[in-house]
Short mmCIF file of C-alpha atoms and ligand atoms in Angstrom, two decimals:
data_model
loop_
_atom_site.label_atom_id
_atom_site.label_comp_id
_atom_site.label_asym_id
_atom_site.label_seq_id
_atom_site.Cartn_x
_atom_site.Cartn_y
_atom_site.Cartn_z
CA MET A 29 -73.34 -28.55 101.19
CA GLN A 30 -76.25 -25.82 101.46
CA PRO A 31 -79.00 -27.81 99.39
CA ASP A 32 -81.71 -26.19 97.41
CA HIS A 33 -83.67 -29.26 97.83
CA ILE A 34 -84.70 -32.26 100.20
CA LEU A 35 -85.54 -35.73 98.76
CA LEU A 36 -87.65 -37.78 100.88
CA ARG A 37 -87.91 -41.69 100.65
CA PHE A 38 -90.53 -43.64 102.15
CA GLY A 39 -90.59 -46.74 104.20
CA GLU A 40 -92.65 -49.82 104.34
CA LEU A 41 -92.32 -50.56 100.62
CA THR A 42 -94.63 -53.55 101.23
CA LEU A 43 -97.56 -51.92 101.34
CA LYS A 44 -99.63 -51.49 97.83
CA GLY A 45 -102.25 -49.62 96.36
CA ARG A 46 -104.39 -47.83 98.27
CA ASN A 47 -102.92 -48.25 101.57
CA ARG A 48 -99.80 -47.22 100.23
CA SER A 49 -101.02 -43.83 99.10
CA ARG A 50 -102.90 -43.37 102.17
CA PHE A 51 -99.84 -43.62 104.25
CA GLU A 52 -97.59 -41.17 101.90
CA ASN A 53 -100.41 -38.84 102.49
CA GLN A 54 -100.26 -39.03 106.24
CA VAL A 55 -96.33 -38.74 105.81
CA VAL A 56 -96.74 -35.67 103.60
CA SER A 57 -99.03 -33.86 106.02
CA HIS A 58 -96.70 -34.32 108.82
CA VAL A 59 -94.00 -32.97 106.62
CA GLN A 60 -96.29 -29.92 105.61
CA ARG A 61 -96.81 -29.36 109.55
CA ILE A 62 -92.97 -29.00 110.00
CA LEU A 63 -92.79 -26.73 106.67
CA LYS A 64 -95.41 -24.28 108.33
CA GLY A 65 -92.60 -22.62 109.98
CA TYR A 66 -90.74 -21.97 106.82
CA PRO A 67 -92.97 -20.16 104.56
CA ASN A 68 -90.62 -20.29 101.33
CA ALA A 69 -90.24 -23.68 101.44
CA SER A 70 -92.81 -26.14 99.53
CA LEU A 71 -93.49 -29.78 99.00
CA SER A 72 -93.58 -31.20 95.30
CA LYS A 73 -94.29 -34.34 93.93
CA THR A 74 -93.42 -35.37 90.28
CA PHE A 75 -93.31 -38.90 88.79
CA GLY A 76 -93.46 -40.37 92.25
CA ARG A 77 -90.63 -38.60 93.87
CA VAL A 78 -91.55 -36.40 96.81
CA TYR A 79 -89.26 -33.57 97.54
CA ILE A 80 -88.97 -30.40 99.39
CA GLU A 81 -88.18 -27.24 97.37
CA LEU A 82 -86.23 -25.09 100.19
CA ASN A 83 -86.27 -21.80 98.27
CA GLY A 84 -83.85 -20.02 100.65
CA GLU A 85 -84.99 -21.73 103.97
CA PRO A 86 -82.22 -23.30 106.28
CA TYR A 87 -81.88 -27.06 105.86
CA GLU A 88 -80.47 -28.01 109.39
CA PRO A 89 -83.52 -27.32 111.36
CA ILE A 90 -85.77 -28.70 108.98
CA LYS A 91 -83.69 -31.64 109.05
CA GLU A 92 -83.91 -32.15 112.76
CA GLY A 93 -87.68 -31.79 112.06
CA LEU A 94 -87.66 -34.72 109.57
CA LYS A 95 -85.94 -37.00 111.80
CA LYS A 96 -89.15 -37.08 113.90
CA VAL A 97 -91.29 -38.06 110.88
CA PHE A 98 -92.54 -41.73 111.45
CA GLY A 99 -93.01 -43.51 107.92
CA LEU A 100 -90.11 -41.49 106.21
CA SER A 101 -87.25 -44.19 105.77
CA SER A 102 -84.65 -41.79 104.73
CA PHE A 103 -84.06 -38.40 103.21
CA SER A 104 -81.02 -36.55 101.09
CA PRO A 105 -80.14 -32.89 100.76
CA VAL A 106 -79.79 -32.30 97.20
CA LEU A 107 -78.74 -29.75 94.54
CA LYS A 108 -80.96 -29.73 91.60
CA CYS A 109 -80.21 -28.71 88.19
CA ALA A 110 -81.60 -29.09 84.48
CA VAL A 111 -80.94 -32.32 82.67
CA ASP A 112 -77.86 -30.91 80.95
CA LEU A 113 -74.64 -32.36 80.98
CA GLU A 114 -72.74 -29.06 81.61
CA GLU A 115 -74.83 -27.94 84.10
CA ILE A 116 -74.67 -31.54 85.78
CA GLN A 117 -70.49 -31.31 85.81
CA LYS A 118 -70.77 -27.93 87.72
CA VAL A 119 -73.07 -28.77 90.19
CA ALA A 120 -71.18 -31.79 90.64
CA LEU A 121 -68.20 -30.13 91.32
CA SER A 122 -69.70 -27.31 93.83
CA ALA A 123 -71.38 -30.34 95.79
CA MET A 124 -67.67 -31.51 95.97
CA LEU A 125 -66.33 -28.44 96.87
CA SER A 126 -68.96 -27.70 99.48
CA PHE A 127 -67.45 -30.10 102.38
CA SER A 128 -65.58 -28.23 105.00
CA LYS A 129 -62.59 -30.74 105.10
CA GLU A 130 -61.78 -31.62 101.39
CA PRO A 131 -62.34 -35.24 100.57
CA LYS A 132 -59.66 -37.15 99.51
CA THR A 133 -61.29 -39.71 97.36
CA PHE A 134 -64.86 -40.13 95.82
CA LYS A 135 -66.94 -41.93 93.34
CA VAL A 136 -69.61 -40.70 91.09
CA ARG A 137 -72.74 -42.96 90.78
CA VAL A 138 -75.16 -42.32 88.19
CA LYS A 139 -78.90 -43.21 88.22
CA ARG A 140 -80.37 -42.54 84.65
CA ALA A 141 -84.14 -43.05 85.38
CA TYR A 142 -84.69 -40.63 82.41
CA LYS A 143 -83.79 -43.12 79.55
CA ALA A 144 -84.14 -40.39 76.57
CA PHE A 145 -80.78 -38.41 78.08
CA PRO A 146 -78.25 -39.00 75.21
CA TYR A 147 -75.38 -40.68 77.31
CA VAL A 148 -75.40 -44.23 78.82
CA THR A 149 -74.47 -44.56 82.59
CA GLN A 150 -71.04 -45.61 82.32
CA GLU A 151 -70.18 -42.49 80.09
CA LEU A 152 -71.87 -40.30 82.70
CA ASN A 153 -69.79 -41.84 85.39
CA HIS A 154 -66.72 -40.91 83.67
CA LEU A 155 -67.57 -37.34 82.04
CA ILE A 156 -68.91 -36.44 85.40
CA GLY A 157 -66.15 -37.98 87.31
CA SER A 158 -63.16 -36.66 85.15
CA TYR A 159 -64.61 -33.26 85.23
CA VAL A 160 -64.50 -33.06 88.91
CA LEU A 161 -60.80 -34.54 88.89
CA ARG A 162 -59.56 -32.01 86.56
CA GLN A 163 -60.48 -29.20 89.13
CA MET A 164 -59.62 -30.73 92.31
CA LYS A 165 -56.04 -31.65 92.10
CA ASP A 166 -55.85 -33.89 95.31
CA LEU A 167 -58.83 -35.86 94.76
CA LYS A 168 -58.63 -39.54 93.53
CA VAL A 169 -61.17 -42.19 92.62
CA ASP A 170 -61.90 -44.94 95.02
CA VAL A 171 -64.92 -47.35 93.35
CA HIS A 172 -64.66 -49.43 96.75
CA HIS A 173 -64.15 -47.38 99.65
CA PRO A 174 -64.81 -43.78 98.64
CA GLU A 175 -65.01 -40.83 101.07
CA VAL A 176 -67.72 -39.73 99.33
CA GLU A 177 -69.90 -41.39 97.18
CA LEU A 178 -71.71 -38.83 94.86
CA THR A 179 -74.85 -39.77 93.40
CA VAL A 180 -76.41 -38.16 90.27
CA GLU A 181 -80.03 -39.11 89.64
CA ILE A 182 -81.05 -37.58 86.18
CA ARG A 183 -84.91 -37.79 86.05
CA GLU A 184 -87.28 -36.05 83.64
CA GLU A 185 -88.18 -33.14 85.55
CA GLY A 186 -84.40 -32.61 86.71
CA THR A 187 -81.01 -33.74 87.81
CA PHE A 188 -80.37 -34.52 91.44
CA VAL A 189 -77.14 -34.35 92.95
CA TYR A 190 -76.38 -35.53 96.48
CA SER A 191 -73.63 -37.42 98.55
CA GLU A 192 -75.86 -37.53 102.29
CA THR A 193 -78.52 -40.14 103.23
CA VAL A 194 -79.91 -39.20 106.41
CA GLN A 195 -81.74 -42.24 108.43
CA GLY A 196 -85.52 -41.36 109.01
CA ALA A 197 -87.44 -42.53 111.95
CA LYS A 198 -89.08 -45.47 109.56
CA GLY A 199 -92.09 -47.18 110.96
CA LEU A 200 -95.68 -46.25 110.10
CA PRO A 201 -97.20 -42.68 109.76
CA VAL A 202 -98.89 -41.04 112.94
CA ASP A 203 -102.28 -42.31 113.58
CA SER A 204 -102.46 -45.03 111.07
CA SER A 205 -102.99 -47.64 113.70
CA GLY A 206 -105.78 -46.35 115.84
CA LYS A 207 -105.47 -45.32 119.47
CA SER A 208 -104.36 -46.46 122.57
CA MET A 209 -103.74 -44.85 126.15
CA LEU A 210 -100.16 -44.61 127.40
CA MET A 211 -99.83 -44.87 131.19
CA LEU A 212 -96.73 -42.28 131.58
CA SER A 213 -94.72 -42.03 134.70
CA GLY A 214 -91.82 -39.55 134.98
CA GLY A 215 -89.50 -42.27 134.63
CA ILE A 216 -87.20 -43.49 131.73
CA ASP A 217 -89.14 -46.49 130.44
CA SER A 218 -92.78 -45.48 129.84
CA PRO A 219 -92.01 -42.42 127.34
CA VAL A 220 -89.60 -44.80 125.32
CA ALA A 221 -92.54 -47.16 125.17
CA GLY A 222 -94.64 -44.40 123.96
CA TRP A 223 -92.20 -43.52 121.05
CA TYR A 224 -92.26 -47.38 120.04
CA ALA A 225 -95.91 -47.47 119.79
CA MET A 226 -96.32 -44.24 117.88
CA ARG A 227 -93.51 -45.68 115.53
CA ARG A 228 -96.37 -48.15 114.83
CA GLY A 229 -98.61 -45.69 113.85
CA ILE A 230 -100.59 -45.56 117.29
CA GLN A 231 -102.28 -42.47 118.27
CA ILE A 232 -101.21 -42.18 121.77
CA GLU A 233 -102.94 -40.45 124.76
CA ALA A 234 -101.04 -40.23 127.75
CA VAL A 235 -102.42 -41.11 131.52
CA HIS A 236 -100.51 -40.01 134.48
CA PHE A 237 -101.21 -40.63 138.10
CA HIS A 238 -100.09 -38.16 140.53
CA SER A 239 -100.38 -38.29 144.60
CA TYR A 240 -100.75 -34.25 145.11
CA PRO A 241 -99.60 -32.78 147.47
CA TYR A 242 -97.17 -36.04 148.20
CA THR A 243 -95.64 -35.44 144.69
CA SER A 244 -94.92 -32.07 143.52
CA GLU A 245 -95.95 -29.53 140.99
CA ARG A 246 -92.33 -30.01 139.56
CA ALA A 247 -93.14 -33.69 138.98
CA LYS A 248 -96.43 -32.81 137.11
CA GLN A 249 -94.65 -30.20 135.19
CA LYS A 250 -92.02 -33.09 134.24
CA VAL A 251 -94.52 -35.24 132.72
CA ILE A 252 -96.00 -32.32 130.65
CA ASP A 253 -92.63 -31.72 129.63
CA LEU A 254 -92.17 -35.36 128.43
CA THR A 255 -95.45 -35.30 126.81
CA ARG A 256 -94.43 -32.22 124.85
CA ILE A 257 -91.00 -34.16 123.78
CA LEU A 258 -93.19 -37.04 122.26
CA SER A 259 -95.66 -34.70 120.75
CA GLU A 260 -92.71 -33.73 118.22
CA TYR A 261 -93.12 -37.19 116.87
CA THR A 262 -97.15 -36.53 116.30
CA LYS A 263 -99.71 -33.57 116.12
CA GLU A 264 -100.40 -33.45 119.43
CA ILE A 265 -100.98 -35.64 122.31
CA LYS A 266 -103.88 -35.56 125.09
CA LEU A 267 -102.36 -35.80 128.81
CA HIS A 268 -105.01 -37.08 131.04
CA LEU A 269 -103.94 -36.27 134.86
CA VAL A 270 -105.56 -38.45 137.46
CA PRO A 271 -105.75 -37.52 141.11
CA PHE A 272 -104.53 -40.98 142.67
CA THR A 273 -103.89 -39.69 146.06
CA GLU A 274 -107.06 -40.86 147.76
CA ILE A 275 -107.11 -44.28 146.43
CA GLN A 276 -103.36 -44.56 147.38
CA THR A 277 -103.86 -43.47 151.02
CA ARG A 278 -106.70 -46.03 151.45
CA LEU A 279 -104.71 -48.96 149.92
CA LYS A 280 -101.90 -47.82 152.32
CA GLN A 281 -104.46 -47.90 155.41
CA MET A 282 -104.91 -51.90 154.41
CA LYS A 283 -101.83 -52.50 156.10
CA ASN A 284 -101.03 -55.09 153.72
CA ASP A 285 -97.82 -53.69 152.63
CA ASN A 286 -96.06 -56.31 150.55
CA LEU A 287 -99.39 -56.15 148.15
CA LEU A 288 -99.36 -52.39 148.11
CA ILE A 289 -97.83 -52.08 144.63
CA THR A 290 -99.75 -54.80 143.01
CA LEU A 291 -103.12 -53.27 144.52
CA MET A 292 -101.86 -49.78 143.49
CA ARG A 293 -101.13 -50.99 139.87
CA ARG A 294 -104.65 -52.98 139.43
CA ALA A 295 -106.04 -49.51 140.43
CA MET A 296 -104.36 -47.98 137.95
CA PHE A 297 -105.27 -50.29 135.10
CA ARG A 298 -108.71 -49.93 136.14
CA ILE A 299 -108.94 -46.22 135.91
CA THR A 300 -106.75 -46.32 132.71
CA GLU A 301 -109.29 -49.00 131.05
CA LYS A 302 -112.15 -46.45 131.92
CA LEU A 303 -110.53 -43.55 130.29
CA ALA A 304 -109.95 -45.85 127.25
CA GLU A 305 -113.35 -46.75 126.77
CA LYS A 306 -114.26 -42.95 127.24
CA GLU A 307 -111.74 -41.90 124.42
CA GLN A 308 -112.60 -44.99 122.14
CA ALA A 309 -108.97 -46.24 122.74
CA MET A 310 -108.47 -49.88 122.08
CA ALA A 311 -105.19 -50.89 124.05
CA ILE A 312 -103.09 -49.60 126.99
CA ILE A 313 -99.42 -49.52 126.73
CA THR A 314 -96.88 -49.24 129.54
CA GLY A 315 -93.08 -49.04 130.00
CA GLU A 316 -92.93 -52.49 131.83
CA ASN A 317 -89.63 -54.60 131.57
CA LEU A 318 -89.44 -57.98 132.75
CA GLY A 319 -87.78 -58.30 135.97
CA GLN A 320 -86.96 -55.01 136.35
CA VAL A 321 -88.80 -54.25 139.46
CA ALA A 322 -91.02 -56.65 142.12
CA SER A 323 -94.21 -55.43 140.07
CA GLN A 324 -92.71 -56.77 136.83
CA THR A 325 -92.05 -60.28 137.74
CA MET A 326 -93.79 -62.76 135.62
CA PRO A 327 -96.21 -63.70 138.49
CA SER A 328 -96.63 -60.08 139.19
CA LEU A 329 -97.32 -59.03 135.47
CA HIS A 330 -100.08 -61.85 135.67
CA VAL A 331 -101.75 -60.76 138.73
CA ILE A 332 -101.84 -57.02 137.58
CA ASN A 333 -103.05 -57.74 133.95
CA LYS A 334 -105.85 -59.82 135.21
CA VAL A 335 -107.62 -56.75 136.01
CA THR A 336 -108.05 -55.63 132.72
CA GLY A 337 -109.91 -57.17 129.65
CA ILE A 338 -108.03 -54.81 126.87
CA PRO A 339 -105.02 -55.61 125.45
CA VAL A 340 -101.89 -54.23 127.15
CA LEU A 341 -98.95 -53.71 124.98
CA ARG A 342 -95.62 -53.60 126.64
CA PRO A 343 -93.26 -52.70 123.82
CA LEU A 344 -90.05 -52.83 126.24
CA ILE A 345 -90.56 -56.01 127.83
CA MET A 346 -87.79 -57.87 126.95
CA MET A 347 -85.41 -55.16 126.22
CA GLU A 348 -82.18 -54.64 128.06
CA LYS A 349 -82.20 -51.41 130.34
CA GLN A 350 -79.19 -50.24 128.50
CA GLU A 351 -80.68 -50.44 125.19
CA ILE A 352 -83.81 -48.39 126.66
CA ILE A 353 -81.45 -45.97 127.78
CA ARG A 354 -79.80 -45.57 124.54
CA VAL A 355 -83.11 -45.16 122.83
CA ALA A 356 -84.22 -42.49 125.65
CA GLU A 357 -81.13 -40.36 124.93
CA GLU A 358 -82.04 -40.51 120.88
CA ILE A 359 -85.42 -39.64 121.04
CA GLY A 360 -84.61 -36.70 123.51
CA THR A 361 -86.56 -37.97 126.82
CA TYR A 362 -83.51 -39.12 128.87
CA GLU A 363 -82.21 -35.69 130.32
CA THR A 364 -85.94 -34.88 131.49
CA SER A 365 -86.63 -38.42 132.96
CA ILE A 366 -83.55 -38.50 135.00
CA LEU A 367 -84.84 -35.02 136.89
CA PRO A 368 -84.96 -36.27 140.53
CA TYR A 369 -88.87 -35.66 141.25
CA GLU A 370 -90.64 -38.00 143.05
CA ASP A 371 -93.07 -40.27 141.68
CA CYS A 372 -96.53 -41.48 143.14
CA CYS A 373 -95.03 -44.92 143.26
CA THR A 374 -91.75 -44.21 144.92
CA ILE A 375 -93.36 -42.40 147.78
CA PHE A 376 -95.59 -45.19 148.99
CA LEU A 377 -93.38 -47.85 148.07
CA PRO A 378 -93.22 -50.60 150.54
CA LYS A 379 -90.20 -52.15 151.86
CA SER A 380 -90.67 -55.55 150.76
CA PRO A 381 -93.19 -55.49 147.67
CA SER A 382 -94.23 -58.94 146.84
CA THR A 383 -92.42 -60.68 144.08
CA ASN A 384 -95.17 -63.33 143.65
CA PRO A 385 -98.56 -62.12 144.48
CA ASN A 386 -101.38 -64.37 144.92
CA LEU A 387 -104.35 -63.90 142.54
CA ARG A 388 -106.88 -64.96 144.89
CA LEU A 389 -105.97 -63.30 147.95
CA VAL A 390 -105.73 -60.04 145.87
CA GLU A 391 -108.91 -60.56 144.66
CA LYS A 392 -110.60 -61.37 148.19
CA LEU A 393 -108.84 -58.28 149.67
CA GLU A 394 -110.36 -55.89 146.73
CA ALA A 395 -113.68 -57.40 147.57
CA GLY A 396 -113.63 -56.20 150.91
CA MET A 397 -112.84 -52.66 149.46
CA ASP A 398 -116.45 -51.12 149.45
CA TRP A 399 -115.16 -47.73 148.46
CA MET A 400 -113.03 -48.64 145.69
CA ASP A 401 -115.64 -48.82 142.68
CA GLU A 402 -116.69 -45.20 143.75
CA GLU A 403 -113.29 -43.99 144.29
CA ILE A 404 -112.28 -45.35 140.85
CA ASP A 405 -115.19 -43.35 139.17
CA ARG A 406 -114.17 -40.47 141.09
CA ALA A 407 -110.63 -40.54 139.84
CA VAL A 408 -111.70 -40.76 136.33
CA ARG A 409 -114.27 -38.04 136.76
CA ASP A 410 -111.89 -35.79 138.66
CA THR A 411 -109.08 -36.15 135.97
CA GLU A 412 -107.61 -33.07 134.31
CA VAL A 413 -107.28 -32.88 130.68
CA MET A 414 -104.48 -31.15 128.72
CA THR A 415 -103.87 -30.84 125.02
CA ILE A 416 -99.95 -30.73 124.55
CA THR A 417 -98.26 -29.92 121.23
CA SER A 418 -94.42 -29.36 120.58
CA ASP A 419 -94.76 -25.78 119.96
CA MET A 420 -96.05 -24.88 123.30
CA LYS A 421 -93.61 -23.18 125.22
CA ASP A 422 -95.34 -22.29 128.39
CA GLU A 423 -97.87 -24.05 130.55
CA PRO A 424 -100.84 -25.06 128.51
CA GLU A 425 -104.20 -24.13 129.34
CA LEU A 426 -106.17 -26.58 131.13
CA SER A 427 -109.29 -27.93 129.70
CA ASP A 428 -111.93 -28.32 132.07
CA GLU A 429 -113.32 -32.33 132.08
CA PHE A 430 -116.94 -30.97 131.70
CA GLU A 431 -116.24 -28.74 128.70
CA ARG A 432 -114.30 -31.48 127.34
CA LEU A 433 -117.38 -33.86 127.32
CA PHE A 434 -120.10 -31.79 126.25
P1 ATP B 503 -90.95 -45.84 134.20
O1 ATP B 503 -89.22 -45.96 133.98
O2 ATP B 503 -91.77 -45.76 132.77
O3 ATP B 503 -91.42 -45.14 135.46
P2 ATP B 503 -90.48 -48.20 135.98
O4 ATP B 503 -89.37 -48.97 135.34
O5 ATP B 503 -90.00 -46.94 137.16
O6 ATP B 503 -91.16 -47.42 134.75
P3 ATP B 503 -92.69 -48.76 137.44
O7 ATP B 503 -92.65 -47.59 138.33
O8 ATP B 503 -93.21 -50.07 138.13
O9 ATP B 503 -91.55 -48.93 136.47
O10 ATP B 503 -94.00 -48.48 136.49
C1 ATP B 503 -94.13 -49.57 135.43
C2 ATP B 503 -95.32 -48.82 134.11
O11 ATP B 503 -96.37 -48.57 135.01
C3 ATP B 503 -94.50 -47.53 133.82
O12 ATP B 503 -93.78 -47.62 132.86
C4 ATP B 503 -95.60 -46.74 133.30
O13 ATP B 503 -96.15 -47.33 132.18
C5 ATP B 503 -96.62 -47.19 134.39
N1 ATP B 503 -96.66 -46.10 135.42
C6 ATP B 503 -96.23 -46.26 136.54
N2 ATP B 503 -96.26 -45.35 137.36
C7 ATP B 503 -97.00 -44.23 136.80
C8 ATP B 503 -97.69 -43.23 137.02
N3 ATP B 503 -97.46 -42.22 138.24
N4 ATP B 503 -98.59 -42.83 136.12
C9 ATP B 503 -98.99 -43.54 134.96
N5 ATP B 503 -98.03 -44.68 134.78
C10 ATP B 503 -97.58 -45.22 135.67
MG1 MG B 504 -91.36 -45.54 137.51
#
């Protein structure tokens, strides 16, 4: 069916009053950003119903964009016509004729919101259904398991005819829950964690640690690409690229190989916390998943977490790896995540990292690192910042840290 309108439905119906209209406005402004590329399409709101008038713009690409709008529970491509029986019958027929493979069974479901319309629901089901049946000889009615359920919504402002409901991304609209820093590696997990956070309305800024020249330009590009994919779900994402080579090299020289990962991850958290303070973010998000690797056992998480005072959100902590991969595929990050470029942790990975680090020992070791505070501050200072948006196809401009602050 080549629809002329798209009917939008919002999620989280429990929200009431002012919260609800703020919520709807945020969703609507995201939809408006998608429609920017389609100048003839417009958004209307009548009697509490929000829909897009396509005015000749193509449905398919807009549909792909809408699937990425958090706060939309579902939407339907519709044919709109007047509140007039003859017209409704014709439009219902053309909707039924539009399938590439002709359906064998169907059912009409009339929703009569406009009570002044002079036919009752049962009558309309029959009048529309029998009209279609007369024109399509092989079609039959099946009220229990129809191949096509043709919904006819009769409202004061017009009649909407549709047979398809596309599931939306659900969740809460972008930026409705404050800001957090996403620790984004090049792996499979952290982009998925970022997506889950955004789906709860969190505005994310990504933080990536690189060990150039041990890690390559391509590894950096991969993280930029992942950020760009995530930015399709929001307005834009700020990406902080932290130089981590110096700290990693110094930690490696401590010759305490089995605690190296613990020490590295504590340093990462300290830096991320400082960046969070600077950006007025309230939490840190990671892609950690219980038991996946040595640094993600309960004792490791405990020792690593001790270093920071702000909440650390771990959306994937209890998930199965297969489920994480499935979501990564669905949201479009998987193909990029599996590109084989080295990560700063893999390069410095010790042979037998501790799965049960001792907090007191770790704190004692750190107390002896008189260079640590200064290097942490330097890493924060030398962090490169980029603003990534989804329509950015080439390498974005690097903004100078200095310019960003003043
Ligand atoms: P991922 O698939 O996200 O890389 P992982 O299973 O490989 O996760 P680790 O490498 O132990 O696990 O990292 C755990 C979490 O720490 C990551 O999900 C990410 O949030 C953060 N992290 C790890 N390396 C980096 C990095 N180089 N830059 C930013 N964050 C990182
Ligand atoms: Mg990783």
